[in-house]
Amino acid sequence: MSHLPLPPVTRKLGESGLEISSIAWGMWRLAEGGRSAKEAAALVHAALDAGITLLDTADIYGFDGTSGFGDAEALLGEVLAAEPALRARMVLATKGGILPPLPYDQSTAYLNKAIDDSLRRLKTESIDLWQVHRPDILTHPQEVARALEDAVAAGKIRTLGVSNFTIHQITALQHFLSQKLVTTQPEVSPLRITCFENGELDQAMTMGLVPLAWSPLGGGRLASPVSERDRAVAAALDVVAQEQDVSRTVAAYSWLMAHPAGIVPIIGSQQADRINEGVRALHVNWTRENWYAVLVAARGERLP
Ligand code: NAP
């Protein structure tokens, strides 16, 4: 039986000239447990040495409900300050637009401040990919577009992306932007399959957006399935994992990467060996039969 095409090693971020690895590493959990800058540096090295060049963070990572806003960025900033040469090896992505206790704020004043604060914490002169973390219903997309374009013109950020936006919100923001959005970051995993059928990935393909998949293991649930559905999805992934001698985790990343939209899973692990192992997903082969078996297990019912 023939296989679906393997993913390329790198992908282009639109027409920006930036290229990223087909698998990313995320730092949502970097500041958890009082990790030192030395320990954080070891993880950054693990990702870069494995060939992972897209490193994803956000200003809110580290926030525990009461404090810690900015901590993950600040920790990465310490790593970069100690070893400035690392900066050129990565495509640095961050996000903003959420400042508790307010749900979302994308007013010009707030965006300007959020971007400046991220630059300061990250100890870098510019951010390669700046993403609106979640849509602010109360700011007109024209205002968001203008603030972001001004930040690009000032050299503070290079490319733009969104996260958790609906299809219409993406269309509206793009309408007011003179430069193209390059990424969208929805939650996608073998346990979260809505974007396969709701048009989000079709829009990404139409607009040339790279879809960055957050929580590609369902926040770790695929590694330790809890429900009957989790177990069914895990079993369908295990068929390919066992056949090709990889872990279920790697099979899960590769299942996402087999989609024609060119999904880039963001590895969430903060363990060097697991980050390193993740890139094996570049070499896992999927037949249509095996791929659809995972989808059907996730749907919980046959396709029509
Ligand atoms: P995930 O890969 O679904 O889950 C990672 C979690 O699973 C970690 O706590 C990890 O623990 C655990 N895990 C257990 N067994 C594992 C195994 N065998 N291999 C790998 N991990 C295992 O991803 P996520 O952390 O939820 O999210 C990934 C990234 O997506 C984040 O870092 C962030 O960049 C992005 N994100 C974005 C949004 C958004 O709104 N845009 C929201 C959430 C996340 P260990 O660390 O101990 O390995």
mmCIF file of C-alpha atoms in Angstrom, residues 16-252:
data_model
loop_
_atom_site.group_PDB
_atom_site.id
_atom_site.type_symbol
_atom_site.label_atom_id
_atom_site.label_comp_id
_atom_site.label_asym_id
_atom_site.label_seq_id
_atom_site.Cartn_x
_atom_site.Cartn_y
_atom_site.Cartn_z
ATOM 1 C CA SER A 16 9.033 36.498 4.740
ATOM 2 C CA GLY A 17 12.239 34.695 3.888
ATOM 3 C CA LEU A 18 12.096 32.935 7.250
ATOM 4 C CA GLU A 19 12.213 29.171 7.287
ATOM 5 C CA ILE A 20 11.193 26.981 10.210
ATOM 6 C CA SER A 21 11.570 23.327 11.109
ATOM 7 C CA SER A 22 8.503 21.204 10.392
ATOM 8 C CA ILE A 23 8.225 20.496 14.090
ATOM 9 C CA ALA A 24 8.411 23.159 16.789
ATOM 10 C CA TRP A 25 9.106 23.313 20.502
ATOM 11 C CA GLY A 26 6.865 25.216 22.922
ATOM 12 C CA MET A 27 7.695 26.835 26.257
ATOM 13 C CA TRP A 28 4.295 27.061 27.914
ATOM 14 C CA ARG A 29 5.571 24.896 30.747
ATOM 15 C CA LEU A 30 9.181 26.195 30.803
ATOM 16 C CA ALA A 31 8.896 28.287 33.951
ATOM 17 C CA GLU A 32 7.091 25.569 35.920
ATOM 18 C CA GLY A 33 8.756 24.102 38.983
ATOM 19 C CA GLY A 34 11.349 26.843 39.419
ATOM 20 C CA ARG A 35 13.516 25.730 36.472
ATOM 21 C CA SER A 36 16.876 27.556 36.460
ATOM 22 C CA ALA A 37 18.299 29.416 33.447
ATOM 23 C CA LYS A 38 20.907 26.663 33.146
ATOM 24 C CA GLU A 39 18.210 23.997 33.016
ATOM 25 C CA ALA A 40 16.208 26.060 30.531
ATOM 26 C CA ALA A 41 19.331 26.472 28.391
ATOM 27 C CA ALA A 42 19.752 22.695 28.275
ATOM 28 C CA LEU A 43 16.242 22.393 26.815
ATOM 29 C CA VAL A 44 16.853 25.141 24.257
ATOM 30 C CA HIS A 45 20.016 23.315 23.216
ATOM 31 C CA ALA A 46 18.145 20.012 23.019
ATOM 32 C CA ALA A 47 15.616 21.546 20.634
ATOM 33 C CA LEU A 48 18.157 23.321 18.441
ATOM 34 C CA ASP A 49 20.516 20.348 18.347
ATOM 35 C CA ALA A 50 17.621 18.150 17.231
ATOM 36 C CA GLY A 51 17.057 20.517 14.306
ATOM 37 C CA ILE A 52 14.024 22.261 15.802
ATOM 38 C CA THR A 53 14.274 25.939 14.938
ATOM 39 C CA LEU A 54 10.804 27.309 15.731
ATOM 40 C CA LEU A 55 10.633 28.102 19.436
ATOM 41 C CA ASP A 56 7.210 29.203 20.649
ATOM 42 C CA THR A 57 6.493 31.141 23.814
ATOM 43 C CA ALA A 58 4.002 33.779 25.033
ATOM 44 C CA ASP A 59 3.996 36.616 27.517
ATOM 45 C CA ILE A 60 1.419 34.836 29.657
ATOM 46 C CA TYR A 61 3.413 31.571 29.947
ATOM 47 C CA GLY A 62 4.395 31.140 33.543
ATOM 48 C CA PHE A 63 1.240 32.800 34.870
ATOM 49 C CA ASP A 64 -0.359 30.507 37.446
ATOM 50 C CA GLY A 65 -3.612 32.370 38.008
ATOM 51 C CA THR A 66 -2.160 34.889 40.414
ATOM 52 C CA SER A 67 1.434 35.632 39.432
ATOM 53 C CA GLY A 68 4.183 34.654 37.022
ATOM 54 C CA PHE A 69 3.099 36.681 33.984
ATOM 55 C CA GLY A 70 6.149 36.985 31.706
ATOM 56 C CA ASP A 71 8.191 34.359 33.547
ATOM 57 C CA ALA A 72 8.687 31.970 30.598
ATOM 58 C CA GLU A 73 9.805 34.817 28.344
ATOM 59 C CA ALA A 74 12.093 36.157 31.066
ATOM 60 C CA LEU A 75 13.688 32.741 31.528
ATOM 61 C CA LEU A 76 14.347 32.451 27.807
ATOM 62 C CA GLY A 77 15.715 35.996 27.934
ATOM 63 C CA GLU A 78 18.228 34.890 30.584
ATOM 64 C CA VAL A 79 19.258 31.982 28.379
ATOM 65 C CA LEU A 80 19.780 34.314 25.427
ATOM 66 C CA ALA A 81 21.692 36.846 27.495
ATOM 67 C CA ALA A 82 24.073 34.147 28.719
ATOM 68 C CA GLU A 83 24.574 32.732 25.232
ATOM 69 C CA PRO A 84 23.731 35.395 22.614
ATOM 70 C CA ALA A 85 24.757 33.134 19.715
ATOM 71 C CA LEU A 86 21.669 31.023 20.323
ATOM 72 C CA ARG A 87 19.391 33.778 19.067
ATOM 73 C CA ALA A 88 20.506 33.419 15.445
ATOM 74 C CA ARG A 89 19.850 29.680 15.514
ATOM 75 C CA MET A 90 16.137 30.060 16.270
ATOM 76 C CA VAL A 91 13.014 31.548 14.812
ATOM 77 C CA LEU A 92 11.636 33.149 17.933
ATOM 78 C CA ALA A 93 7.858 33.195 18.249
ATOM 79 C CA THR A 94 5.858 34.760 21.036
ATOM 80 C CA LYS A 95 2.295 35.931 21.643
ATOM 81 C CA GLY A 96 0.403 38.592 23.494
ATOM 82 C CA GLY A 97 -3.038 40.032 23.933
ATOM 83 C CA ILE A 98 -4.098 38.479 27.236
ATOM 84 C CA LEU A 99 -3.437 40.225 30.535
ATOM 85 C CA PRO A 100 -5.314 38.812 33.513
ATOM 86 C CA PRO A 101 -7.676 39.689 35.075
ATOM 87 C CA LEU A 102 -8.865 41.135 31.733
ATOM 88 C CA PRO A 103 -9.648 38.364 29.306
ATOM 89 C CA TYR A 104 -8.290 39.958 26.129
ATOM 90 C CA ASP A 105 -6.978 43.364 25.122
ATOM 91 C CA GLN A 106 -5.759 44.276 21.672
ATOM 92 C CA SER A 107 -6.169 48.015 21.820
ATOM 93 C CA THR A 108 -3.267 49.902 20.241
ATOM 94 C CA ALA A 109 -1.964 51.077 23.608
ATOM 95 C CA TYR A 110 -1.998 47.588 25.035
ATOM 96 C CA LEU A 111 -0.412 45.930 21.991
ATOM 97 C CA ASN A 112 2.385 48.501 21.916
ATOM 98 C CA LYS A 113 3.111 47.867 25.563
ATOM 99 C CA ALA A 114 2.841 44.075 25.244
ATOM 100 C CA ILE A 115 5.321 43.960 22.359
ATOM 101 C CA ASP A 116 7.798 46.278 24.086
ATOM 102 C CA ASP A 117 7.553 44.250 27.296
ATOM 103 C CA SER A 118 8.179 40.981 25.430
ATOM 104 C CA LEU A 119 11.245 42.439 23.727
ATOM 105 C CA ARG A 120 12.578 43.581 27.062
ATOM 106 C CA ARG A 121 11.991 40.249 28.789
ATOM 107 C CA LEU A 122 13.375 38.235 25.882
ATOM 108 C CA LYS A 123 16.399 40.530 25.711
ATOM 109 C CA THR A 124 16.199 40.611 21.945
ATOM 110 C CA GLU A 125 15.882 43.410 19.426
ATOM 111 C CA SER A 126 13.166 41.810 17.388
ATOM 112 C CA ILE A 127 10.683 38.966 17.495
ATOM 113 C CA ASP A 128 10.529 36.777 14.391
ATOM 114 C CA LEU A 129 6.873 35.778 14.718
ATOM 115 C CA TRP A 130 4.431 37.735 16.853
ATOM 116 C CA GLN A 131 1.036 36.086 17.333
ATOM 117 C CA VAL A 132 -2.215 37.478 18.686
ATOM 118 C CA HIS A 133 -2.857 34.926 21.419
ATOM 119 C CA ARG A 134 -6.655 35.017 21.428
ATOM 120 C CA PRO A 135 -9.041 37.346 19.638
ATOM 121 C CA ASP A 136 -10.242 40.470 21.458
ATOM 122 C CA ILE A 137 -13.863 40.893 20.462
ATOM 123 C CA LEU A 138 -13.821 44.553 21.510
ATOM 124 C CA THR A 139 -11.067 45.826 19.226
ATOM 125 C CA HIS A 140 -11.794 46.514 15.578
ATOM 126 C CA PRO A 141 -9.486 44.409 13.375
ATOM 127 C CA GLN A 142 -8.432 47.581 11.581
ATOM 128 C CA GLU A 143 -6.994 48.912 14.830
ATOM 129 C CA VAL A 144 -5.192 45.614 15.532
ATOM 130 C CA ALA A 145 -3.798 45.596 11.991
ATOM 131 C CA ARG A 146 -2.482 49.137 12.273
ATOM 132 C CA ALA A 147 -0.785 48.524 15.625
ATOM 133 C CA LEU A 148 0.876 45.368 14.335
ATOM 134 C CA GLU A 149 2.011 46.988 11.105
ATOM 135 C CA ASP A 150 3.512 49.865 13.071
ATOM 136 C CA ALA A 151 5.452 47.367 15.189
ATOM 137 C CA VAL A 152 6.715 45.671 12.011
ATOM 138 C CA ALA A 153 7.688 49.039 10.514
ATOM 139 C CA ALA A 154 9.588 49.861 13.710
ATOM 140 C CA GLY A 155 11.537 46.597 13.349
ATOM 141 C CA LYS A 156 10.161 45.193 16.608
ATOM 142 C CA ILE A 157 8.520 42.195 14.986
ATOM 143 C CA ARG A 158 9.090 40.525 11.632
ATOM 144 C CA THR A 159 6.073 38.375 10.798
ATOM 145 C CA LEU A 160 2.529 38.071 12.102
ATOM 146 C CA GLY A 161 0.352 35.186 13.162
ATOM 147 C CA VAL A 162 -2.818 34.462 15.095
ATOM 148 C CA SER A 163 -3.926 31.841 17.562
ATOM 149 C CA ASN A 164 -7.385 30.580 18.492
ATOM 150 C CA PHE A 165 -9.011 32.778 15.846
ATOM 151 C CA THR A 166 -12.115 31.694 13.986
ATOM 152 C CA ILE A 167 -12.039 31.570 10.201
ATOM 153 C CA HIS A 168 -13.940 34.848 9.967
ATOM 154 C CA GLN A 169 -11.690 36.579 12.481
ATOM 155 C CA ILE A 170 -8.657 35.592 10.408
ATOM 156 C CA THR A 171 -10.305 36.856 7.231
ATOM 157 C CA ALA A 172 -11.216 40.155 8.896
ATOM 158 C CA LEU A 173 -7.742 40.800 10.297
ATOM 159 C CA GLN A 174 -6.093 39.890 7.005
ATOM 160 C CA HIS A 175 -8.468 42.243 5.180
ATOM 161 C CA PHE A 176 -7.037 45.220 7.079
ATOM 162 C CA LEU A 177 -3.390 44.129 6.952
ATOM 163 C CA SER A 178 -1.104 45.114 4.122
ATOM 164 C CA GLN A 179 1.232 42.210 4.853
ATOM 165 C CA LYS A 180 0.223 38.572 4.900
ATOM 166 C CA LEU A 181 -0.341 36.649 8.088
ATOM 167 C CA VAL A 182 2.036 33.668 8.060
ATOM 168 C CA THR A 183 0.718 31.363 10.784
ATOM 169 C CA THR A 184 -2.376 30.296 12.643
ATOM 170 C CA GLN A 185 -2.150 28.369 15.921
ATOM 171 C CA PRO A 186 -5.210 26.312 16.770
ATOM 172 C CA GLU A 187 -5.422 23.406 19.183
ATOM 173 C CA VAL A 188 -4.967 20.280 17.078
ATOM 174 C CA SER A 189 -4.210 16.720 18.080
ATOM 175 C CA PRO A 190 -5.518 13.255 17.375
ATOM 176 C CA LEU A 191 -7.874 14.021 20.292
ATOM 177 C CA ARG A 192 -8.882 17.478 18.982
ATOM 178 C CA ILE A 193 -9.892 17.120 15.375
ATOM 179 C CA THR A 194 -12.364 19.951 14.823
ATOM 180 C CA CYS A 195 -10.118 21.853 12.426
ATOM 181 C CA PHE A 196 -10.002 18.909 10.021
ATOM 182 C CA GLU A 197 -13.650 19.392 9.176
ATOM 183 C CA ASN A 198 -14.610 22.957 10.097
ATOM 184 C CA GLY A 199 -12.668 24.694 7.332
ATOM 185 C CA GLU A 200 -9.809 26.114 9.426
ATOM 186 C CA LEU A 201 -7.152 24.031 7.678
ATOM 187 C CA ASP A 202 -8.731 24.690 4.288
ATOM 188 C CA GLN A 203 -8.458 28.386 5.016
ATOM 189 C CA ALA A 204 -4.813 27.923 6.052
ATOM 190 C CA MET A 205 -4.081 26.206 2.738
ATOM 191 C CA THR A 206 -5.945 28.869 0.780
ATOM 192 C CA MET A 207 -4.162 31.734 2.523
ATOM 193 C CA GLY A 208 -0.758 30.074 2.809
ATOM 194 C CA LEU A 209 -0.786 30.078 6.622
ATOM 195 C CA VAL A 210 1.378 27.525 8.395
ATOM 196 C CA PRO A 211 -0.828 25.823 11.024
ATOM 197 C CA LEU A 212 1.058 25.443 14.299
ATOM 198 C CA ALA A 213 -0.664 22.757 16.391
ATOM 199 C CA TRP A 214 -0.850 23.502 20.101
ATOM 200 C CA SER A 215 -1.192 20.645 22.601
ATOM 201 C CA PRO A 216 -0.476 18.023 19.915
ATOM 202 C CA LEU A 217 -0.733 15.261 22.541
ATOM 203 C CA GLY A 218 -3.902 16.700 24.036
ATOM 204 C CA GLY A 219 -1.837 18.193 26.866
ATOM 205 C CA GLY A 220 -0.196 14.797 27.463
ATOM 206 C CA ARG A 221 -3.451 12.826 27.530
ATOM 207 C CA LEU A 222 -2.359 10.690 24.587
ATOM 208 C CA ALA A 223 0.561 9.425 26.633
ATOM 209 C CA SER A 224 -1.781 8.449 29.486
ATOM 210 C CA PRO A 225 -5.240 7.908 28.010
ATOM 211 C CA VAL A 226 -8.105 8.306 30.451
ATOM 212 C CA SER A 227 -11.350 7.821 28.545
ATOM 213 C CA GLU A 228 -12.490 5.048 26.262
ATOM 214 C CA ARG A 229 -12.136 7.416 23.313
ATOM 215 C CA ASP A 230 -8.565 8.318 24.348
ATOM 216 C CA ARG A 231 -7.735 4.616 24.455
ATOM 217 C CA ALA A 232 -9.254 3.976 21.029
ATOM 218 C CA VAL A 233 -7.212 6.816 19.490
ATOM 219 C CA ALA A 234 -4.081 5.596 21.290
ATOM 220 C CA ALA A 235 -4.649 2.078 19.964
ATOM 221 C CA ALA A 236 -4.985 3.347 16.379
ATOM 222 C CA LEU A 237 -1.726 5.315 16.766
ATOM 223 C CA ASP A 238 -0.019 2.303 18.338
ATOM 224 C CA VAL A 239 -0.578 0.250 15.185
ATOM 225 C CA VAL A 240 1.752 2.572 13.265
ATOM 226 C CA ALA A 241 4.056 3.178 16.236
ATOM 227 C CA GLN A 242 4.710 -0.540 16.654
ATOM 228 C CA GLU A 243 5.035 -1.165 12.945
ATOM 229 C CA GLN A 244 7.689 1.557 12.600
ATOM 230 C CA ASP A 245 9.335 1.201 15.983
ATOM 231 C CA VAL A 246 8.540 4.672 17.306
ATOM 232 C CA SER A 247 6.662 5.824 20.394
ATOM 233 C CA ARG A 248 2.975 6.675 20.308
ATOM 234 C CA THR A 249 3.966 10.295 20.879
ATOM 235 C CA VAL A 250 6.055 10.342 17.707
ATOM 236 C CA ALA A 251 3.249 8.626 15.825
ATOM 237 C CA ALA A 252 0.853 11.352 17.029
#
